[in-house]
């Protein structure tokens, strides 16, 4: 196996782990290993790398997205901003 191919798969898996943790509050190592078809050790290594970069926090038997990262990735919806967007058109339509 070529190292570039291996690193590409690992980077893709790590990105998928982050996306998974963005949609779930937390995930166990066993769940992630099963979902991605890899060993528990592989997931632990990936999570250790993400924890070192402060992206995830280790839990007893799994991980969760670091709350600071979650806040950065969540789309924010503001009623004030929504009301201000296209205000002239909305006023015209409302007449």
CSV table of C-alpha atoms in Angstrom, one decimal:
chain,number,residue,atom,x,y,z
A,1,UNK,CA,0.0,0.0,0.0
A,2,UNK,CA,1.3,3.4,-0.9
A,3,UNK,CA,1.6,5.9,2.0
A,4,UNK,CA,-0.2,8.7,0.0
A,5,UNK,CA,-3.1,6.4,-0.5
A,6,UNK,CA,-3.2,5.5,3.2
A,7,UNK,CA,-3.0,9.1,4.3
A,8,UNK,CA,-5.8,10.1,1.9
A,9,UNK,CA,-8.1,7.4,3.3
A,10,UNK,CA,-7.2,8.5,6.9
A,11,UNK,CA,-7.8,12.2,6.1
A,12,UNK,CA,-11.2,11.3,4.6
A,13,UNK,CA,-12.1,9.1,7.6
A,14,UNK,CA,-11.1,11.9,10.0
A,15,UNK,CA,-13.3,14.4,8.1
A,16,UNK,CA,-16.2,11.9,8.2
A,17,UNK,CA,-15.7,11.4,12.0
A,18,UNK,CA,-15.9,15.2,12.5
A,19,UNK,CA,-19.1,15.3,10.3
A,20,UNK,CA,-20.6,12.5,12.4
A,21,UNK,CA,-19.8,14.2,15.6
A,22,UNK,CA,-21.4,17.4,14.2
A,23,UNK,CA,-24.7,15.6,13.8
A,24,UNK,CA,-24.6,13.5,17.0
A,25,UNK,CA,-23.8,14.8,20.5
A,26,UNK,CA,-21.2,12.1,21.0
A,27,UNK,CA,-20.2,8.7,19.6
A,28,UNK,CA,-18.6,5.7,21.1
A,29,UNK,CA,-15.3,4.2,19.7
A,30,UNK,CA,-17.2,1.0,18.9
A,31,UNK,CA,-19.9,2.9,17.0
A,32,UNK,CA,-17.4,4.8,14.9
A,33,UNK,CA,-15.3,1.7,14.3
A,34,UNK,CA,-18.4,-0.2,13.1
A,35,UNK,CA,-19.6,2.7,11.0
A,36,UNK,CA,-16.3,3.2,9.2
A,37,UNK,CA,-15.3,-0.5,9.0
A,38,UNK,CA,-12.0,-0.1,10.9
A,39,UNK,CA,-10.6,-1.3,14.2
A,40,UNK,CA,-11.1,0.4,17.6
A,41,UNK,CA,-7.4,1.1,17.6
A,42,UNK,CA,-7.7,3.0,14.3
A,43,UNK,CA,-10.5,5.1,15.6
A,44,UNK,CA,-8.6,5.8,18.8
A,45,UNK,CA,-5.6,7.0,16.8
A,46,UNK,CA,-7.9,9.3,14.7
A,47,UNK,CA,-9.6,10.7,17.8
A,48,UNK,CA,-6.2,11.2,19.4
A,49,UNK,CA,-5.1,13.3,16.4
A,50,UNK,CA,-8.3,15.3,16.6
A,51,UNK,CA,-8.0,15.7,20.3
A,52,UNK,CA,-4.5,17.0,19.9
A,53,UNK,CA,-5.8,19.6,17.5
A,54,UNK,CA,-8.5,20.5,20.1
A,55,UNK,CA,-11.3,19.4,17.7
A,56,UNK,CA,-12.8,16.7,19.9
A,57,UNK,CA,-12.9,15.7,23.6
A,58,UNK,CA,-12.4,12.2,24.7
A,59,UNK,CA,-15.1,10.7,26.8
A,60,UNK,CA,-15.0,7.5,28.8
A,61,UNK,CA,-15.5,5.3,25.8
A,62,UNK,CA,-15.8,7.7,22.9
A,63,UNK,CA,-15.6,11.3,21.9
A,64,UNK,CA,-17.6,14.4,21.4
A,65,UNK,CA,-17.0,17.5,19.2
A,66,UNK,CA,-15.3,20.2,21.3
A,67,UNK,CA,-18.1,22.7,22.2
A,68,UNK,CA,-16.0,25.5,20.8
A,69,UNK,CA,-15.8,23.7,17.4
A,70,UNK,CA,-19.5,22.9,17.5
A,71,UNK,CA,-20.3,26.6,17.9
A,72,UNK,CA,-18.1,27.4,14.9
A,73,UNK,CA,-19.8,24.8,12.7
A,74,UNK,CA,-23.4,25.4,13.5
A,75,UNK,CA,-25.3,27.7,11.2
A,76,UNK,CA,-26.7,30.6,13.1
A,77,UNK,CA,-30.2,31.7,12.3
A,78,UNK,CA,-31.3,35.1,13.6
A,79,UNK,CA,-34.9,36.3,13.3
A,80,UNK,CA,-33.6,39.9,13.3
A,81,UNK,CA,-31.3,39.2,10.3
A,82,UNK,CA,-34.0,37.3,8.5
A,83,UNK,CA,-36.4,40.2,9.0
A,84,UNK,CA,-33.8,42.7,7.7
A,85,UNK,CA,-33.0,40.6,4.6
A,86,UNK,CA,-34.9,41.9,1.6
A,87,UNK,CA,-36.9,44.2,3.9
A,88,UNK,CA,-38.1,46.4,1.0
A,89,UNK,CA,-39.4,43.5,-1.0
A,90,UNK,CA,-41.1,42.0,2.1
A,91,UNK,CA,-42.8,45.4,2.8
A,92,UNK,CA,-43.9,45.6,-0.9
A,93,UNK,CA,-45.3,42.1,-0.8
A,94,UNK,CA,-47.1,42.7,2.5
A,95,UNK,CA,-49.1,45.7,1.1
